Each structure stands twice: as C-alpha cells, then as structure tokens.
PDB file of C-alpha atoms in Angstrom:
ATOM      1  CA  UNK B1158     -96.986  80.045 277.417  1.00  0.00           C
ATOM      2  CA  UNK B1159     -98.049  76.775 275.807  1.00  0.00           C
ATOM      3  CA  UNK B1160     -95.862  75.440 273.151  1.00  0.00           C
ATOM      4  CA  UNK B1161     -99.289  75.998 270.384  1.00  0.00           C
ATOM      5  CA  UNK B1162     -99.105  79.589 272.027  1.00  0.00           C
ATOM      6  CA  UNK B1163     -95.495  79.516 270.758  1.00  0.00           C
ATOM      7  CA  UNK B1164     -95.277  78.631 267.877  1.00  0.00           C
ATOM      8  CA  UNK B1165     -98.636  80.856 266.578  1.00  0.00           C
ATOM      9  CA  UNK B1166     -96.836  84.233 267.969  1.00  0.00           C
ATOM     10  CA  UNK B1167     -93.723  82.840 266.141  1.00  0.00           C
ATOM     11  CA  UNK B1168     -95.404  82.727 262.725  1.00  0.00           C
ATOM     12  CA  UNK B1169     -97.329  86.111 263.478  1.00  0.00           C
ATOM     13  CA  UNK B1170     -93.936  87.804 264.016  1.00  0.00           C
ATOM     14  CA  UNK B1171     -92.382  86.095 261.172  1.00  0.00           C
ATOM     15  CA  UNK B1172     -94.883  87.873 258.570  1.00  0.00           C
ATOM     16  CA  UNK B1173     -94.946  91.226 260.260  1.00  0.00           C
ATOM     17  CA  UNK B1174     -91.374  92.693 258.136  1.00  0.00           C
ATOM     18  CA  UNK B1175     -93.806  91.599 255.037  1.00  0.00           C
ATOM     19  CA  UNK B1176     -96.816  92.663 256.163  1.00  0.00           C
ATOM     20  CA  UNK B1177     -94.919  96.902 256.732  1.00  0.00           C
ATOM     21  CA  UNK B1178     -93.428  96.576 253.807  1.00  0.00           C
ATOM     22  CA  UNK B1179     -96.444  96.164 251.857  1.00  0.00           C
ATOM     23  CA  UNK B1180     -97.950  98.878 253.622  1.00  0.00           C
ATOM     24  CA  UNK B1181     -94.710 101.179 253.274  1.00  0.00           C
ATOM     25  CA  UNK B1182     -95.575 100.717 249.391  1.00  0.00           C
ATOM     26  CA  UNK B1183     -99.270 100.996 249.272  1.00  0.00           C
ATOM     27  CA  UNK B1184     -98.555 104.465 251.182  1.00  0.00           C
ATOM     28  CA  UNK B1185     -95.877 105.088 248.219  1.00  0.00           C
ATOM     29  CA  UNK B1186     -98.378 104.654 245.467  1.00  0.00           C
ATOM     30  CA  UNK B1187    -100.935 106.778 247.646  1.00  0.00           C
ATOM     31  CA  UNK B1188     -97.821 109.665 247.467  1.00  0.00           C
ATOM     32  CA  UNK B1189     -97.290 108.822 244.228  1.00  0.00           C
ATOM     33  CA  UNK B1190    -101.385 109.346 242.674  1.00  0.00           C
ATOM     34  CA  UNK B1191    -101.341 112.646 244.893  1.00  0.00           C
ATOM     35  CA  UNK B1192     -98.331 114.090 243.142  1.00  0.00           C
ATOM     36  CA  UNK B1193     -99.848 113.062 239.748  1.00  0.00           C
ATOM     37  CA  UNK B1194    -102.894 114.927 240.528  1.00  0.00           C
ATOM     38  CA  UNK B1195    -100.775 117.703 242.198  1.00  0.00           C
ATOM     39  CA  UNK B1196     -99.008 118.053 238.613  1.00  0.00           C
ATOM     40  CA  UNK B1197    -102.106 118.211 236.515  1.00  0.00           C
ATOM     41  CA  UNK B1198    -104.052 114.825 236.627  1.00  0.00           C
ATOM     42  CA  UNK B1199    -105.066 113.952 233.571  1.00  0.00           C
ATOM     43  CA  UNK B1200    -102.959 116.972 231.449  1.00  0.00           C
ATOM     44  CA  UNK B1201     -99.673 115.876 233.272  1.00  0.00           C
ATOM     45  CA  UNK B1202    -100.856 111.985 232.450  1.00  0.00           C
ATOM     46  CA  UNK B1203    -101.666 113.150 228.920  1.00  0.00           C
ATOM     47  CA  UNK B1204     -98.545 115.645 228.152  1.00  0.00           C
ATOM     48  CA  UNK B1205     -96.982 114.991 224.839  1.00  0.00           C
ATOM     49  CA  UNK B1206     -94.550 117.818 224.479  1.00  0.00           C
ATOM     50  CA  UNK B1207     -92.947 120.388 226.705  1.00  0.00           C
ATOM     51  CA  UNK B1208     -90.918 123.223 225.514  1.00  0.00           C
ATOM     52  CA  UNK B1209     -88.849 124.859 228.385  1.00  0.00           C
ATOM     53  CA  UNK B1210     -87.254 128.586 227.463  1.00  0.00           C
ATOM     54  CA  UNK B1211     -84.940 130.238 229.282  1.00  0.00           C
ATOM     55  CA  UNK B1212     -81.271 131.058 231.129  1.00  0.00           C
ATOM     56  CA  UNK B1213     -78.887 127.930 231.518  1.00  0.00           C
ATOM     57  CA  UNK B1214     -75.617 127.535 234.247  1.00  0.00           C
ATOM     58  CA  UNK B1215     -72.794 125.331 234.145  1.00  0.00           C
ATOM     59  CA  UNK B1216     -70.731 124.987 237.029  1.00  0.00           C
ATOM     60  CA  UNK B1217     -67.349 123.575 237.785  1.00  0.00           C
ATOM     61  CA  UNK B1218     -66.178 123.632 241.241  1.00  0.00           C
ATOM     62  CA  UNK B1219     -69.023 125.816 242.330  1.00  0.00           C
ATOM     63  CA  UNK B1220     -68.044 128.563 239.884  1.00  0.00           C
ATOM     64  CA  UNK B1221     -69.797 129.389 236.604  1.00  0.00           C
ATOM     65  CA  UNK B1222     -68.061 128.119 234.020  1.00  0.00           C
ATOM     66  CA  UNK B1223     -70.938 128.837 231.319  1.00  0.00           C
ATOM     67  CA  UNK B1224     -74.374 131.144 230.740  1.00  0.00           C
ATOM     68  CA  UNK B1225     -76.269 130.586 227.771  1.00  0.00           C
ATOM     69  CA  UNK B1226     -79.837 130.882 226.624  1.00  0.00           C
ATOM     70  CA  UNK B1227     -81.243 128.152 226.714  1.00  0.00           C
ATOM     71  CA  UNK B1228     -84.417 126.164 224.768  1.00  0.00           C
ATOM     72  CA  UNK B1229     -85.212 122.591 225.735  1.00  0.00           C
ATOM     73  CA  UNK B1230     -87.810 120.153 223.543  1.00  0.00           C
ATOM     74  CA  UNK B1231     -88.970 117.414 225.293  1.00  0.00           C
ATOM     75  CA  UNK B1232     -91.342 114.950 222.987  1.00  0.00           C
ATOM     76  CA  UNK B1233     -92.945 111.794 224.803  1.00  0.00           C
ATOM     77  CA  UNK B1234     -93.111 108.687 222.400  1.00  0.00           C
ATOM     78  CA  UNK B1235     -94.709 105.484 223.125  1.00  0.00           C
ATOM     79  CA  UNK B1236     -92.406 104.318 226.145  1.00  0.00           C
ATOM     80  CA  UNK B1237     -89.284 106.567 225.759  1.00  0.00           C
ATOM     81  CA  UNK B1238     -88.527 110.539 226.130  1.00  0.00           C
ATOM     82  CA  UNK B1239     -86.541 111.973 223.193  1.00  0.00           C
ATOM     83  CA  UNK B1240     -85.204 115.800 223.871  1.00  0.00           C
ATOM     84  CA  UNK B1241     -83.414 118.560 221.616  1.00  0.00           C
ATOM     85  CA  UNK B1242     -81.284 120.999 223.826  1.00  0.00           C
ATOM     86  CA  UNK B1243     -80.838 124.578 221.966  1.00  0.00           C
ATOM     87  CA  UNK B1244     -78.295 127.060 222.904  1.00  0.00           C
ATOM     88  CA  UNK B1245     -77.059 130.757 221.782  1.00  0.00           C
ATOM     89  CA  UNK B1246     -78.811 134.219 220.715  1.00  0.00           C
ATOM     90  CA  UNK B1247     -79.083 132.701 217.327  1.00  0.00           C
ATOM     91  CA  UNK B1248     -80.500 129.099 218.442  1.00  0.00           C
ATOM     92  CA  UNK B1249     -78.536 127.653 216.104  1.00  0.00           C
ATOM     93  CA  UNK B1250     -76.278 125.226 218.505  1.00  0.00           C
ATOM     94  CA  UNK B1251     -78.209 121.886 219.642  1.00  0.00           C
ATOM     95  CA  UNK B1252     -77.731 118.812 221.200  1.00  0.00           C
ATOM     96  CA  UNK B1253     -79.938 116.238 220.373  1.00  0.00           C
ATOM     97  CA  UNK B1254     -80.897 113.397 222.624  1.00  0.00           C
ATOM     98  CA  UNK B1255     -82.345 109.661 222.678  1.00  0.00           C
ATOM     99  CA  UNK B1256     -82.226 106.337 223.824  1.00  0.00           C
ATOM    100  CA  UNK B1257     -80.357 104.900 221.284  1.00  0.00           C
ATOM    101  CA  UNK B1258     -78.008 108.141 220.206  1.00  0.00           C
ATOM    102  CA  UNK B1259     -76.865 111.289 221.378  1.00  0.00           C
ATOM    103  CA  UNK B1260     -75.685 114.240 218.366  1.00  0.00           C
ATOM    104  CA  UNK B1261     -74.239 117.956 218.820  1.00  0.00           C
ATOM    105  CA  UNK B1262     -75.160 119.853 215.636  1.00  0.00           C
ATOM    106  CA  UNK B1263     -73.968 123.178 214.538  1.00  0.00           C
ATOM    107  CA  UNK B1264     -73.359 125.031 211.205  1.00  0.00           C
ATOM    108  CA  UNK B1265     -70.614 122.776 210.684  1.00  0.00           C
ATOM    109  CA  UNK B1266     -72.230 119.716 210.955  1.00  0.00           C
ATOM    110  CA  UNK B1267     -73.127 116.960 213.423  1.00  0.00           C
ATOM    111  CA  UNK B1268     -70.819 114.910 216.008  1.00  0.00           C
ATOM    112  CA  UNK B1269     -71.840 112.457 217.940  1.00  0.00           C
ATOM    113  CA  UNK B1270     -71.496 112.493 221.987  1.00  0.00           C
ATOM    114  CA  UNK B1271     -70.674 108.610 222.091  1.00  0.00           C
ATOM    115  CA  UNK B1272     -71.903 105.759 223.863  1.00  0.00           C
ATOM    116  CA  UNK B1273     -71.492 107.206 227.328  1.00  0.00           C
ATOM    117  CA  UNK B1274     -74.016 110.382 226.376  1.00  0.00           C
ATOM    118  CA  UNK B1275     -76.162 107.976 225.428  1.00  0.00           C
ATOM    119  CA  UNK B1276     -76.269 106.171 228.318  1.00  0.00           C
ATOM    120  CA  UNK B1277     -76.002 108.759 230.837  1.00  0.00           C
ATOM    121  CA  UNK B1278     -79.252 110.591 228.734  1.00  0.00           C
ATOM    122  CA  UNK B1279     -81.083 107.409 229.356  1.00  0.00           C
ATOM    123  CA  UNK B1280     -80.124 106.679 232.715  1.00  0.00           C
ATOM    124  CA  UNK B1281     -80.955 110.297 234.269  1.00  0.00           C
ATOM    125  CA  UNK B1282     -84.330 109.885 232.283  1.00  0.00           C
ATOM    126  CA  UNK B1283     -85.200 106.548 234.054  1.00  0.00           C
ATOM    127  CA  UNK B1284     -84.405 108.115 237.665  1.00  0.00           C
ATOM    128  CA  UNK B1285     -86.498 111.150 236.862  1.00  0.00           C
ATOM    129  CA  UNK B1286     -89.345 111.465 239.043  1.00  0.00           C
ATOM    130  CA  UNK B1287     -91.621 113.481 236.201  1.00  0.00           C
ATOM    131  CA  UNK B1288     -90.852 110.610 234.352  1.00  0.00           C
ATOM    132  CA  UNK B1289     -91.626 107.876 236.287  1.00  0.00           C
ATOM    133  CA  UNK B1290     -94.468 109.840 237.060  1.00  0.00           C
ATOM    134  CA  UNK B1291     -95.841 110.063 233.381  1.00  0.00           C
ATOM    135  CA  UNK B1292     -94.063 107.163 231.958  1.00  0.00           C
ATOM    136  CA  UNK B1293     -93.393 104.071 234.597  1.00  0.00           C
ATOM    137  CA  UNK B1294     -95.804 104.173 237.374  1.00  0.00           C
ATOM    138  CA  UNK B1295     -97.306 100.524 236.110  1.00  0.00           C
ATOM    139  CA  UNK B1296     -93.795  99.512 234.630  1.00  0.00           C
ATOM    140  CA  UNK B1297     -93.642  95.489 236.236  1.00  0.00           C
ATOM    141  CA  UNK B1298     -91.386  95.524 238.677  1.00  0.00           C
ATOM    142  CA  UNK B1299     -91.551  99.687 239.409  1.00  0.00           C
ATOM    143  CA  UNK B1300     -92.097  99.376 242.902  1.00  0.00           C
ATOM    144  CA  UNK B1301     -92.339 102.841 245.284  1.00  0.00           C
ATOM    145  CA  UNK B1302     -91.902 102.464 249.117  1.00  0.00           C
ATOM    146  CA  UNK B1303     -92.585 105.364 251.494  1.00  0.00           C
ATOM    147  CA  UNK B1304     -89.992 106.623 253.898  1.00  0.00           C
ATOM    148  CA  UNK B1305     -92.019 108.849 256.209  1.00  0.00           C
ATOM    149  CA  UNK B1306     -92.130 112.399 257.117  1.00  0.00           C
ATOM    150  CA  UNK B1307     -89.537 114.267 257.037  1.00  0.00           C
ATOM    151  CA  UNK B1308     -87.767 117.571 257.055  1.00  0.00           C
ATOM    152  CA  UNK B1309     -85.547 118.605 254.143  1.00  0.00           C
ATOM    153  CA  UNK B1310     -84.091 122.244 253.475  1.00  0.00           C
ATOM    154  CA  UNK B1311     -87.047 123.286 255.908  1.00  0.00           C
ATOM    155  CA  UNK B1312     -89.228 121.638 253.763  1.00  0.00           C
ATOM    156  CA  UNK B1313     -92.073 119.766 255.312  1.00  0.00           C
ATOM    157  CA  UNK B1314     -91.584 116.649 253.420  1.00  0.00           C
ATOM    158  CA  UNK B1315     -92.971 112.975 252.492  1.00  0.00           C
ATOM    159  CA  UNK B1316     -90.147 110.620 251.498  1.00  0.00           C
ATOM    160  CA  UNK B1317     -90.524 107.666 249.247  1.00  0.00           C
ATOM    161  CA  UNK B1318     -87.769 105.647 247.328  1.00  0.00           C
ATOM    162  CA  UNK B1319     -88.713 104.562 243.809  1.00  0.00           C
ATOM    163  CA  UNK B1320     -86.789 100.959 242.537  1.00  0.00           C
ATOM    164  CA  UNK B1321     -87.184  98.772 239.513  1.00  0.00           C
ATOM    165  CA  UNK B1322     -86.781  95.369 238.251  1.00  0.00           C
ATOM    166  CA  UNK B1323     -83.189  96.450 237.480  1.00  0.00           C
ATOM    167  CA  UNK B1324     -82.248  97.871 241.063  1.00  0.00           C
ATOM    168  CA  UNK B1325     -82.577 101.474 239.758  1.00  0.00           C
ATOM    169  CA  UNK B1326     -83.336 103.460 242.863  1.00  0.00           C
ATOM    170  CA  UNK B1327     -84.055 106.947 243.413  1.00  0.00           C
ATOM    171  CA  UNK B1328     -85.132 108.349 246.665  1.00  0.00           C
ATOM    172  CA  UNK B1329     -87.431 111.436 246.044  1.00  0.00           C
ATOM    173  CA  UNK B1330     -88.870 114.141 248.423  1.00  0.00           C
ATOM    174  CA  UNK B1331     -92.549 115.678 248.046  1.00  0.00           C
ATOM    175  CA  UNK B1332     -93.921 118.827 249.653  1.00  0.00           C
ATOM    176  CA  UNK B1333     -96.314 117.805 252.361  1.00  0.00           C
ATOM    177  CA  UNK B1334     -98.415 120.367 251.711  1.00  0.00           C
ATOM    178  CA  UNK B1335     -98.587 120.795 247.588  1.00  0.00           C
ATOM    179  CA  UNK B1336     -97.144 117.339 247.659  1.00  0.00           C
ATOM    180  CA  UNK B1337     -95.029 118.505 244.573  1.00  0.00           C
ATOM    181  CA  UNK B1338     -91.404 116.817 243.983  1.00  0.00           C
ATOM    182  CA  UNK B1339     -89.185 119.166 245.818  1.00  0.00           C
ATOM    183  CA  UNK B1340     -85.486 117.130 245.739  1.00  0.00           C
ATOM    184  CA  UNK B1341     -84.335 113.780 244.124  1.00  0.00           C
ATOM    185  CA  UNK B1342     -81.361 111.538 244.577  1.00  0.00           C
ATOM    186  CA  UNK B1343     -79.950 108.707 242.947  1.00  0.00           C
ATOM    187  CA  UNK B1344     -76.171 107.097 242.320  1.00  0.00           C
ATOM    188  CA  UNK B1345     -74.814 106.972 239.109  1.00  0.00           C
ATOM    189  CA  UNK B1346     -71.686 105.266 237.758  1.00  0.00           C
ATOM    190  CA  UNK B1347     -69.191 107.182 236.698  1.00  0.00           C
ATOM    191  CA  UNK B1348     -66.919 105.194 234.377  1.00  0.00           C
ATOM    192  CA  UNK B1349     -64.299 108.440 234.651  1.00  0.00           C
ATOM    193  CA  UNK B1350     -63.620 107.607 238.014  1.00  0.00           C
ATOM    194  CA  UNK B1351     -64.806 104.124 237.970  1.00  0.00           C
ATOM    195  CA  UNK B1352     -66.978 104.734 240.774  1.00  0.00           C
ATOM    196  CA  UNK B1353     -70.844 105.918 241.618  1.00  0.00           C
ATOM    197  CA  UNK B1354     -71.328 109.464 241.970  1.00  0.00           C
ATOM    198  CA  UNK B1355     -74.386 110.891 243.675  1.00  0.00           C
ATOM    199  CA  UNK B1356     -77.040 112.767 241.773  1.00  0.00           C
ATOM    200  CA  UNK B1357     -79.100 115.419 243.243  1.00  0.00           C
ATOM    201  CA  UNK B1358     -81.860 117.629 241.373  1.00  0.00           C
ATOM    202  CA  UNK B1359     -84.028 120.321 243.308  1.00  0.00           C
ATOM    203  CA  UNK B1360     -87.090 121.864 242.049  1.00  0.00           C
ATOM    204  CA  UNK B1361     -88.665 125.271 243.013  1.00  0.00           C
ATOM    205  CA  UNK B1362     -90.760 127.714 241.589  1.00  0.00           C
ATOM    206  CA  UNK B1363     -93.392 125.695 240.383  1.00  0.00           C
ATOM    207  CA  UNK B1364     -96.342 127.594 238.201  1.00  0.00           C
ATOM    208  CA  UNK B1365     -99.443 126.325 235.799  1.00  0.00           C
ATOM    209  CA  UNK B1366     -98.343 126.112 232.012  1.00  0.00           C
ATOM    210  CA  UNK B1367    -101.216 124.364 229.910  1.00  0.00           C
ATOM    211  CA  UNK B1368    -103.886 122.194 230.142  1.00  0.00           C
ATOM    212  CA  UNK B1369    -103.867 122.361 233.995  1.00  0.00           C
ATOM    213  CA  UNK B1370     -99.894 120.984 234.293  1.00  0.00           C
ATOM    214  CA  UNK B1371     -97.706 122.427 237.301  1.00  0.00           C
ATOM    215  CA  UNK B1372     -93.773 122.755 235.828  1.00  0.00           C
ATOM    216  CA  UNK B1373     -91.247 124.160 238.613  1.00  0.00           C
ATOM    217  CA  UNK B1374     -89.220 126.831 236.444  1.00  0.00           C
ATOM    218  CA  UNK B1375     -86.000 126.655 238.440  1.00  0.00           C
ATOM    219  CA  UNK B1376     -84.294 123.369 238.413  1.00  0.00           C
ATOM    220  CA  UNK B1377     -80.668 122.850 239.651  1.00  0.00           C
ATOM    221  CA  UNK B1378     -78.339 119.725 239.868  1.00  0.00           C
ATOM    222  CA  UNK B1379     -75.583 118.556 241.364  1.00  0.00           C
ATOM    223  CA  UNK B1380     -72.952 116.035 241.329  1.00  0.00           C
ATOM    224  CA  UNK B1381     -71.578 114.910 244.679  1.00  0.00           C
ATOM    225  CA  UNK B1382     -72.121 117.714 246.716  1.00  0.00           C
ATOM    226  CA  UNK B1383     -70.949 120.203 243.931  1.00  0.00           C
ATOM    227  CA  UNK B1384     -73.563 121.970 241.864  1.00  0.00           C
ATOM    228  CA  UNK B1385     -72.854 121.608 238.036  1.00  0.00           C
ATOM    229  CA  UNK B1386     -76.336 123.013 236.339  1.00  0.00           C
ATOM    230  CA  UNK B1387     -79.123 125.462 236.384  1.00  0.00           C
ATOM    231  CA  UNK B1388     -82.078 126.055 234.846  1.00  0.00           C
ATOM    232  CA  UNK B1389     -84.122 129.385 235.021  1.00  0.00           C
ATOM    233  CA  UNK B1390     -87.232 129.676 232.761  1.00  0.00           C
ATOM    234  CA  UNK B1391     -88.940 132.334 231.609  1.00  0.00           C
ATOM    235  CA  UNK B1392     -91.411 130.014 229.844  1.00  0.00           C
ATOM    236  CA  UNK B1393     -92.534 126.824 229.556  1.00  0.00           C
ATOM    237  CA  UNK B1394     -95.273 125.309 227.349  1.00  0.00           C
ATOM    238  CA  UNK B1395     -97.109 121.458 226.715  1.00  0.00           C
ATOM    239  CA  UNK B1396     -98.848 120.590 223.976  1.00  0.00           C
ATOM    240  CA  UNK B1397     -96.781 122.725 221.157  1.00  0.00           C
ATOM    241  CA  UNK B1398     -96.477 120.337 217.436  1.00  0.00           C
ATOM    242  CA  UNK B1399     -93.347 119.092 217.467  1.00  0.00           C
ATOM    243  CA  UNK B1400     -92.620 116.926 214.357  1.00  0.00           C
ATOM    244  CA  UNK B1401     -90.388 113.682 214.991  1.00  0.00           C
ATOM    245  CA  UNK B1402     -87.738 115.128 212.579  1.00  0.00           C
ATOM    246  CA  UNK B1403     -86.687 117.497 215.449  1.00  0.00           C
ATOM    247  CA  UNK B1404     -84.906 114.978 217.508  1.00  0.00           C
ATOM    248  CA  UNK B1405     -83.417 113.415 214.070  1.00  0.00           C
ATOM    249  CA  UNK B1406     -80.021 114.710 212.246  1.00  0.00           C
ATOM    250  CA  UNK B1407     -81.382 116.533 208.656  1.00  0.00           C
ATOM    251  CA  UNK B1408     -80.781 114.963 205.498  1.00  0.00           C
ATOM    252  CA  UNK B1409     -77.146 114.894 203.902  1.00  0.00           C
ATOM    253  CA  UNK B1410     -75.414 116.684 207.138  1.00  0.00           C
ATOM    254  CA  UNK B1411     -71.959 116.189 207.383  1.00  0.00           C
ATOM    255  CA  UNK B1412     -70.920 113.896 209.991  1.00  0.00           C
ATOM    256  CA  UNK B1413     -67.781 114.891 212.048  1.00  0.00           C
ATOM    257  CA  UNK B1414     -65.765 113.007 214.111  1.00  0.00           C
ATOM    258  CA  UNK B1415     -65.578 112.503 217.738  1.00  0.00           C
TER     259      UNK B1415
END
C-alpha cells in the first residue's frame, strides 16, 4: 500500500466511531417520533392534564406495607409538570408536588416534604420517558441514541438511551411491535446511603383515554432490584379543567413543621 493509500484509509477509519454514532441517534429520534405517534400524535403532543384513578401499593422488602385509593393530577405548564397525589375513601389526604416545593396536606394542615422531595419529584420527572416525550424531545443538548434490538421480559424490544446536557441518562425499552415504552432505567443518588440507587419503572396494560392518547394503567417501580410501588387504574382521563390553585397550598392553612 502506498503511503497516500495510508494515510486516506487512516482518516476514513478515524471518522467511522463519529460517523455510527450519528447514525445510532438519528435511529433514536426515528424510535423516539414512532412512540410519539404510538401514544397519540398530536393529543399526546397536545395533553394538558391527566387525571389517573385508582388502587396504589407500597412495598418494603417486597411486602406490602400500604393499599390505598389512589387519585393522581398531573397539569403540564409551560416547561415543567406540577402533580397533586390524593389518597383515602374520603380524598381528603394529598401530597402536592413541583419543581420548586413539595407539601403533604391534611385536615390538620400542611407540612412540607423538604428539599430532598423536591428534588427527587424533579429528578424522576426529568428521567421520565412520557415526559421527555411531551416535554424535552428538542431540549438543546437532549440527545437519544439507539441500542438495538433486544429482548426484555420476552418482550421484543428496541433499546435507546436518552442523555442531556447535564449527563442525565435513562435507558428506555419500546415494544417492537406497538413501539410503546415497556421498561425504563436510570441511577439516582441517594443521599441516605450516599450512593446511586437504580430506578426501574415498567408499564403494561396500555388502553385509549381521550383525544386519541394511549396511557398503560398498570405502572410499577422499583428501587434496586426491590419493588417499592404500584399503580392499578381503573381510570384515566386528559383534558379535564384543572385550575392552577390545585397544585398550590389554600389560603391561611396552617403550616406544620417538618
């Protein structure tokens, strides 16, 4: 081989690493518009509320530790997800949820979670796929990279791992054939143990509620290998008013401590 030869295949194989990985993430968007249009197009593009109804599990070392019904508010404002969480017969226990502060509220009053709620609320809403989804997909820096075909849970499955300008990563499963989000995993500090911890969420179950939006109605998690939550519903709805004041504490409640 000539020394031009050389040097010409040299450069060629230096730009080839670049050269997948754009591909890898051109194949990752292409995964990423067919689960969009999987969960709705336009209506999951366009959701502004969700209201999920149903039974919730808590788990602690793979027993049930809690059973509750269970009504979730999810409201999408311009570039954040707020949520109210409402448990009991009477509905009269919530948690409330943003970016900036985290509240339980009862007959008594209202407490807040602390700084930790608040960030775990907002972290575990960044890693979700729906969100990313709905929320990120043209966030600079959001970049999604596919991982190939695969076989999870026998699942027939295409891979991708999501990661942002921040080094958030989440590595997320679709069904090959619905090409609906079937698992997600991500790693999570856990300033408890002073250590990551990793997150896994699997969805099943998935049916049409409004405006042409797929929602899977079971959802569990778990934490290291260990499940920790469930989520049956027996409903779930877009598009229902939900005024701001619903993710705010009311006027004059008393504030209890921590």
């Amino acid at each position: 081989m000539t020394r031009r030869g050389f040097i010409a295949l040299a450069g060629a194989a230096s730009v080839l690493p670049e050269l997948r990985a754009e591909t890898r993430q051109e194949r990752g968007r292409q995964i990423a518009e067919k689960a969009i249009h999987a969960l709705g197009g336009d209506g999951f593009r366009q959701m502004q509320t969700r209201t999920e109804t149903g039974r919730s599990y808590s788990f602690y070392n793979e027993q049930i530790t809690g059973l509750s019904i269970a009504r979730i508010y999810t409201k999408y404002r311009v570039a954040e997800q707020v949520q109210r969480q409402v448990f009991g017969k009477k509905m009269d226990d919530a948690i409330i949820l943003t970016p900036r502060a985290a509240w339980e509220v009862n007959y008594r009053g209202a407490k807040p979670l602390g700084d930790e709620r608040v960030k775990q609320f907002r972290e575990t809403t960044l890693h979700d796929i729906f969100y990313i989804l709905r929320m990120r997909l043209n966030e600079p820096g959001l970049a999604i990279d596919s991982q190939g075909h695969d076989v999870i849970e026998n699942q027939p499955v295409e891979a991708v791992e999501v990661f942002d300008a921040e080094n958030r990563r989440v590595k997320v499963w679709f069904h090959s054939g619905s090409m609906l989000p079937v698992k997600q995993s991500f790693q999570m500090f856990d300033p408890i143990i002073n250590d990551r911890r990793e997150m896994v969420t699997r969805y099943a179950k998935y049916r049409q509620v409004g405006n042409g939006v797929q929602w899977p109605y079971d959802v569990e998690r778990e934490r290291d290998g260990e499940k920790i939550f469930e989520l049956y519903s027996e409903k779930v709805t877009v598009g229902d008013p939900m005024d701001d004041s619903m993710f705010e504490l009311p006027p004059g409640i008393k504030i209890l401590k921590k």
